[in-house]
Amino acid sequence: MEHEHDGPDLHVALLGYGKGGEVFHAPLIDAVPGLCLAAVVTGDPERQKAVHERYPDTTVYTSADELWAEADRYEIAVVSTPNDTHAPLARAALEAGMAVVVDKPFALTAAEARELTALAEELEQVLTVFHNRRWDSDFLTLWHLVDDGSLGRVHRFESRFERWRPEAKGTWRDAGAVEAGAGILYDLGPHLIDQAVNLFGPVTAVYAEAAALREGVQADDDVFLSLHHTRGGRSHLWMSALTAESGPRFRVLGDAGAYVVEGLDGQEERLGAGEDPRAADWGVVPEERWGRLVTGEGARPVRSARGAYPEFYVGVRDAVGEAEPLPVDLHEVVHGLEIVEAAHRSARTGAVVEL
């Protein structure tokens, strides 16, 4: 995928080099012309070694304080660290004079998110959130089908991220508490909720069921959400670490037809295998993995739009360097956190929570 750029490079400092930093952020930043992966912050010696091997010209800091001391060398900070550190590190980066990208969840509460948004406005700095799933092939395809009326009026949007990981790991995501941002609702929920809100607008009511099913897990690892949208229609969202047989990635029902697609967008798989996002066929979905449009006349395959994760960082580059609009606007992200908070309340009480 070509992303020509004539301006000077913007220097990016990536905080965190776990899966998010290593698999997603670093390769995407490195692939976008006009961005330079200039620094990585990680205190883990093995991860430091991995950075040096893959990005030999990149400075490695062992702590965020080392980065703040040299903040004037960088235009952009990317926060990809444990969830409960997102808001404090984003605040520190803004105050150090950098534009900021925060991995999801943006913060642990909507109030924290509003405070960060206000700070960025006060400092006149770019602040956005890494909702890369807006550039999933299946989501882009669905967006076109909704927009062109192929489904008619959509009354139900079903969306799933279901995995089979019966043995919990001793990581903070599995062993930590909800209050620290652990659990699948904080991990996968922001993506599913963001897609629903982006497609069908604000939510007025939330019902949730959540459970910690696996041994050794404190926070939720199996969640169902029902969202009632202001414009009508409902989103039913599933996320689970204990699903041996997954349901469809999307099943979208309208009064003119349905769209069904199985499996996940292939970009994460390719990034995990170490592939370069600059590959000529990046984001292309083979025909056997296309979804299908079902109407009264039968079913037909629908060509998948090309997935495009690098476009997020193209948007970041242009927002910082050219004052273009943010690739992900914060008001929808803040609303997504309101939904996460309402879902936690609903799961505790068994009640529908009005927003």
Coordinates of C-alpha atoms in Angstrom, one line a residue:
M1 CA 0.0 0.0 0.0
E2 CA 1.5 3.4 -1.0
H3 CA 1.4 6.3 1.4
E4 CA 3.6 9.0 -0.3
H5 CA 4.8 11.8 1.9
D6 CA 7.0 14.8 1.1
G7 CA 7.4 16.4 4.5
P8 CA 10.1 15.8 7.2
D9 CA 9.9 12.8 9.4
L10 CA 8.1 13.0 12.7
H11 CA 9.9 11.2 15.5
V12 CA 7.9 8.7 17.4
A13 CA 8.6 7.3 20.9
L14 CA 6.8 4.1 21.7
L15 CA 6.2 3.3 25.4
G16 CA 5.8 -0.4 25.9
Y17 CA 7.0 -3.4 23.8
G18 CA 4.7 -6.2 24.8
K19 CA 2.4 -7.7 22.2
G20 CA 0.8 -4.3 21.5
G21 CA 4.0 -2.5 21.0
E22 CA 6.0 -5.2 19.2
V23 CA 3.2 -6.7 17.0
F24 CA 1.0 -3.7 16.2
H25 CA 2.5 -0.3 16.9
A26 CA 6.2 -0.7 16.0
P27 CA 5.7 -2.3 12.5
L28 CA 2.9 0.1 11.6
I29 CA 4.8 3.2 12.6
D30 CA 7.9 1.9 10.8
A31 CA 5.8 1.2 7.6
V32 CA 4.4 4.8 7.2
P33 CA 6.4 7.3 5.3
G34 CA 6.9 10.5 7.3
L35 CA 7.1 8.6 10.6
C36 CA 10.3 7.4 12.3
L37 CA 10.3 4.9 15.1
A38 CA 12.9 6.8 17.0
A39 CA 12.6 5.4 20.5
V40 CA 11.1 2.6 22.5
V41 CA 10.7 2.5 26.3
T42 CA 10.9 -0.9 27.9
G43 CA 12.6 -2.1 31.1
D44 CA 12.6 -5.7 30.0
P45 CA 16.1 -6.9 28.9
E46 CA 14.7 -9.4 26.4
R47 CA 12.4 -6.8 24.8
Q48 CA 15.3 -4.3 24.7
K49 CA 17.3 -6.9 22.8
A50 CA 14.4 -7.6 20.4
V51 CA 14.1 -3.8 19.6
H52 CA 17.8 -3.6 18.9
E53 CA 17.7 -6.6 16.6
R54 CA 14.6 -5.4 14.5
Y55 CA 15.1 -1.6 14.7
P56 CA 18.9 -1.1 15.2
D57 CA 18.7 2.7 14.8
T58 CA 16.0 3.1 17.5
T59 CA 17.0 4.5 20.9
V60 CA 15.9 2.3 23.8
Y61 CA 15.1 3.8 27.2
T62 CA 14.6 1.7 30.3
S63 CA 12.0 4.1 31.8
A64 CA 9.5 6.8 30.9
D65 CA 11.5 9.3 33.0
E66 CA 14.4 8.9 30.7
L67 CA 12.1 9.7 27.8
W68 CA 10.6 12.8 29.4
A69 CA 14.2 14.1 30.0
E70 CA 14.7 14.1 26.2
A71 CA 11.2 14.8 25.1
D72 CA 12.2 17.6 22.8
R73 CA 13.7 15.0 20.5
Y74 CA 10.2 13.6 19.7
E75 CA 7.0 14.8 18.3
I76 CA 4.7 11.9 19.1
A77 CA 4.4 9.5 22.0
V78 CA 2.6 6.2 21.7
V79 CA 1.3 4.5 24.9
S80 CA 1.1 0.7 24.7
T81 CA 1.5 -0.3 28.4
P82 CA -0.7 -2.0 31.0
N83 CA -4.2 -0.5 31.0
D84 CA -4.0 1.2 34.3
T85 CA -1.0 3.2 33.2
H86 CA -2.6 4.6 30.0
A87 CA -4.1 7.8 31.4
P88 CA -1.1 8.7 33.7
L89 CA 1.5 8.2 30.9
A90 CA -0.7 10.0 28.3
R91 CA -1.0 13.0 30.7
A92 CA 2.8 13.0 31.2
A93 CA 3.5 12.9 27.5
L94 CA 1.1 15.7 26.8
E95 CA 2.7 17.8 29.5
A96 CA 6.1 17.0 28.0
G97 CA 5.0 18.6 24.8
M98 CA 4.3 15.6 22.6
A99 CA 1.3 14.6 20.6
V100 CA -0.1 11.3 22.0
V101 CA -1.6 8.1 20.7
V102 CA -3.1 5.8 23.4
D103 CA -3.8 2.1 22.9
K104 CA -7.3 1.0 24.0
P105 CA -8.7 1.4 26.5
F106 CA -8.1 5.1 26.4
A107 CA -8.5 5.3 30.2
L108 CA -10.2 3.2 32.8
T109 CA -13.1 5.7 33.3
A110 CA -15.0 8.2 31.1
A111 CA -14.1 10.9 33.7
E112 CA -10.3 10.2 33.2
A113 CA -10.9 10.3 29.4
R114 CA -12.7 13.7 29.6
E115 CA -9.8 15.1 31.7
L116 CA -7.2 14.0 29.1
T117 CA -9.3 15.4 26.3
A118 CA -9.6 18.8 28.1
L119 CA -5.8 18.8 28.7
A120 CA -5.0 18.1 25.1
E121 CA -7.3 21.0 24.1
E122 CA -5.7 23.3 26.6
L123 CA -2.2 22.4 25.4
E124 CA -3.3 22.4 21.8
Q125 CA -1.9 19.0 21.3
V126 CA -3.0 16.1 19.2
L127 CA -4.5 13.2 21.2
T128 CA -6.1 10.1 19.7
V129 CA -6.7 6.4 20.4
F130 CA -5.6 3.3 18.6
H131 CA -8.9 1.9 17.4
N132 CA -7.3 -0.1 14.5
R133 CA -10.3 -2.3 14.1
R134 CA -12.0 0.5 12.2
W135 CA -9.6 -0.5 9.4
D136 CA -10.5 -4.2 9.5
S137 CA -11.5 -5.6 6.2
D138 CA -14.8 -7.0 7.4
F139 CA -15.7 -3.7 9.1
L140 CA -14.9 -1.6 6.1
T141 CA -17.0 -4.0 3.9
L142 CA -19.9 -3.8 6.4
W143 CA -19.7 0.0 6.5
H144 CA -20.1 0.1 2.7
L145 CA -23.1 -2.3 2.8
V146 CA -24.9 -0.2 5.5
D147 CA -24.1 3.0 3.7
D148 CA -25.4 1.9 0.3
G149 CA -28.6 0.4 1.7
S150 CA -27.9 -3.2 0.8
L151 CA -29.2 -4.3 4.2
G152 CA -32.0 -1.8 4.4
R153 CA -32.8 -0.6 8.0
V154 CA -30.5 -2.6 10.3
H155 CA -32.3 -3.8 13.5
R156 CA -29.6 -6.1 14.9
F157 CA -25.8 -6.0 14.8
E158 CA -24.1 -9.1 16.1
S159 CA -20.3 -9.0 16.6
R160 CA -17.9 -11.4 18.2
F161 CA -14.3 -11.7 19.4
E162 CA -14.2 -15.3 20.7
R163 CA -11.1 -17.3 21.5
W164 CA -10.1 -20.7 22.9
R165 CA -7.6 -20.1 25.7
P166 CA -8.7 -22.5 28.4
E167 CA -5.5 -22.1 30.4
A168 CA -5.2 -18.7 31.9
K169 CA -1.8 -17.1 31.9
G170 CA -0.2 -15.3 34.9
T171 CA -0.3 -11.9 33.1
W172 CA -1.9 -8.8 34.5
R173 CA -4.7 -9.2 31.9
D174 CA -5.7 -12.6 33.4
A175 CA -4.6 -12.4 37.0
G176 CA -5.3 -8.7 37.7
A177 CA -8.5 -7.1 39.0
V178 CA -11.1 -5.2 37.0
E179 CA -10.2 -2.1 39.0
A180 CA -6.7 -2.2 37.4
G181 CA -8.1 -2.6 33.9
A182 CA -7.9 -6.4 33.7
G183 CA -10.5 -8.6 32.0
I184 CA -11.9 -9.1 28.6
L185 CA -14.3 -6.3 28.7
Y186 CA -11.5 -3.8 29.0
D187 CA -9.3 -5.8 26.5
L188 CA -11.7 -6.6 23.6
G189 CA -14.8 -4.6 24.6
P190 CA -13.5 -1.2 23.4
H191 CA -13.0 -2.6 19.9
L192 CA -16.5 -4.2 19.6
I193 CA -18.2 -1.2 21.3
D194 CA -16.3 1.3 19.1
Q195 CA -17.4 -0.5 15.9
A196 CA -21.0 -0.6 17.0
V197 CA -21.0 3.1 18.0
N198 CA -19.2 4.1 14.8
L199 CA -21.8 2.3 12.7
F200 CA -25.0 2.9 14.5
G201 CA -24.5 5.9 16.7
P202 CA -24.8 6.6 20.4
V203 CA -26.2 4.1 22.9
T204 CA -29.0 4.8 25.4
A205 CA -29.2 1.6 27.4
V206 CA -26.8 -1.2 28.2
Y207 CA -27.4 -4.8 29.5
A208 CA -24.4 -7.0 30.3
E209 CA -23.6 -10.5 31.5
A210 CA -20.0 -11.2 32.7
A211 CA -18.2 -14.1 34.3
A212 CA -14.7 -15.3 35.2
L213 CA -14.9 -18.9 34.0
R214 CA -11.3 -20.0 34.1
E215 CA -9.3 -21.1 37.1
G216 CA -6.9 -18.4 38.4
V217 CA -8.8 -15.5 36.7
Q218 CA -10.1 -12.6 38.8
A219 CA -11.6 -10.4 36.1
D220 CA -14.2 -11.3 33.4
D221 CA -13.1 -13.6 30.6
D222 CA -16.6 -14.2 29.1
V223 CA -18.9 -11.2 28.4
F224 CA -22.2 -10.5 26.5
L225 CA -23.4 -7.0 25.9
S226 CA -26.7 -5.7 24.5
L227 CA -26.7 -2.1 23.4
H228 CA -29.8 -0.1 22.5
H229 CA -28.9 2.7 20.0
T230 CA -30.5 6.1 20.0
R231 CA -31.5 5.8 16.4
G232 CA -33.1 2.4 17.0
G233 CA -31.6 -1.1 16.6
R234 CA -29.5 -3.1 18.9
S235 CA -26.0 -4.4 19.0
H236 CA -25.3 -7.8 20.5
L237 CA -21.6 -8.2 21.3
W238 CA -19.8 -11.3 22.6
M239 CA -16.2 -11.6 23.8
S240 CA -14.8 -14.7 25.4
A241 CA -11.5 -16.6 26.1
L242 CA -13.4 -19.9 26.5
T243 CA -15.1 -20.6 23.2
A244 CA -14.0 -23.7 21.4
E245 CA -16.4 -23.1 18.5
S246 CA -16.7 -19.5 17.5
G247 CA -19.8 -17.9 16.1
P248 CA -19.7 -15.6 13.1
R249 CA -17.5 -12.6 13.3
F250 CA -20.4 -10.5 12.1
R251 CA -24.1 -11.3 11.6
V252 CA -26.0 -8.2 10.6
L253 CA -29.7 -8.2 10.1
G254 CA -31.7 -5.6 8.2
D255 CA -35.1 -5.4 6.6
A256 CA -33.6 -5.9 3.1
G257 CA -31.1 -8.6 3.9
A258 CA -28.3 -9.9 6.1
Y259 CA -24.5 -9.8 6.0
V260 CA -22.5 -12.7 7.6
V261 CA -18.8 -13.1 7.7
E262 CA -16.8 -15.8 9.5
G263 CA -13.3 -15.5 11.1
L264 CA -11.1 -12.6 11.9
D265 CA -9.5 -10.0 9.7
G266 CA -6.1 -11.4 8.6
Q267 CA -4.0 -8.3 9.4
E268 CA -3.3 -9.3 13.1
E269 CA -2.3 -12.8 12.0
R270 CA 0.1 -11.4 9.5
L271 CA 1.6 -8.8 11.9
G272 CA 2.0 -11.6 14.5
A273 CA 4.0 -13.6 11.9
G274 CA 6.3 -10.7 11.5
E275 CA 5.2 -9.7 8.0
D276 CA 5.8 -6.1 6.7
P277 CA 2.6 -4.0 6.4
R278 CA 4.2 -2.5 3.2
A279 CA 3.6 -5.8 1.4
A280 CA 1.9 -5.3 -2.0
D281 CA -1.0 -7.6 -0.9
W282 CA -1.4 -6.2 2.6
G283 CA -5.0 -6.3 3.7
V284 CA -6.2 -8.3 0.7
V285 CA -8.7 -11.0 1.8
P286 CA -8.8 -14.3 -0.3
E287 CA -12.1 -15.0 -1.9
E288 CA -12.8 -18.1 0.2
R289 CA -12.9 -15.8 3.3
W290 CA -15.3 -13.2 1.9
G291 CA -18.6 -12.7 3.7
R292 CA -22.0 -13.2 2.1
L293 CA -25.0 -11.1 1.6
V294 CA -28.3 -13.0 2.1
T295 CA -31.6 -11.8 0.7
G296 CA -34.9 -13.3 -0.3
E297 CA -33.3 -14.2 -3.6
G298 CA -30.5 -16.3 -2.0
A299 CA -27.0 -15.7 -0.9
R300 CA -24.0 -14.3 -2.8
P301 CA -20.4 -13.6 -1.8
V302 CA -19.4 -9.9 -1.2
R303 CA -15.8 -8.9 -2.1
S304 CA -14.0 -7.9 1.0
A305 CA -12.7 -4.3 1.2
R306 CA -9.0 -4.2 1.7
G307 CA -7.9 -4.0 5.3
A308 CA -5.7 -1.0 6.1
Y309 CA -4.2 -0.7 9.6
P310 CA -1.4 1.6 8.4
E311 CA -4.1 4.2 7.6
F312 CA -4.5 4.9 11.3
Y313 CA -0.9 6.1 11.5
V314 CA -1.2 7.9 8.2
G315 CA -4.0 9.8 9.9
V316 CA -1.8 10.4 13.0
R317 CA 1.0 11.7 10.8
D318 CA -1.3 14.1 9.0
A319 CA -3.0 15.3 12.1
V320 CA 0.3 16.1 13.8
G321 CA 2.2 17.4 10.8
E322 CA -0.6 19.0 8.7
A323 CA -3.4 19.8 11.3
E324 CA -5.7 17.3 9.5
P325 CA -8.6 15.8 11.4
L326 CA -7.9 13.0 14.0
P327 CA -8.0 9.5 12.7
V328 CA -10.2 8.6 15.7
D329 CA -12.2 11.4 17.3
L330 CA -12.3 11.3 21.1
H331 CA -16.0 11.9 21.7
E332 CA -16.9 8.4 20.4
V333 CA -14.1 6.9 22.5
V334 CA -15.3 8.7 25.7
H335 CA -18.8 7.4 24.9
G336 CA -17.4 3.9 24.6
L337 CA -15.9 4.1 28.1
E338 CA -19.3 5.3 29.4
I339 CA -20.7 2.0 27.9
V340 CA -17.9 -0.1 29.5
E341 CA -18.7 1.5 32.9
A342 CA -22.4 0.9 32.4
A343 CA -21.7 -2.7 31.4
H344 CA -19.8 -3.3 34.6
R345 CA -22.7 -1.9 36.6
S346 CA -25.2 -4.0 34.7
A347 CA -23.2 -7.2 35.1
R348 CA -23.1 -6.6 38.9
T349 CA -26.8 -5.8 39.3
G350 CA -28.5 -7.7 36.5
A351 CA -30.3 -4.5 35.5
V352 CA -30.4 -2.5 32.3
V353 CA -28.4 0.6 32.8
E354 CA -29.7 3.8 31.1
L355 CA -27.2 6.3 29.7

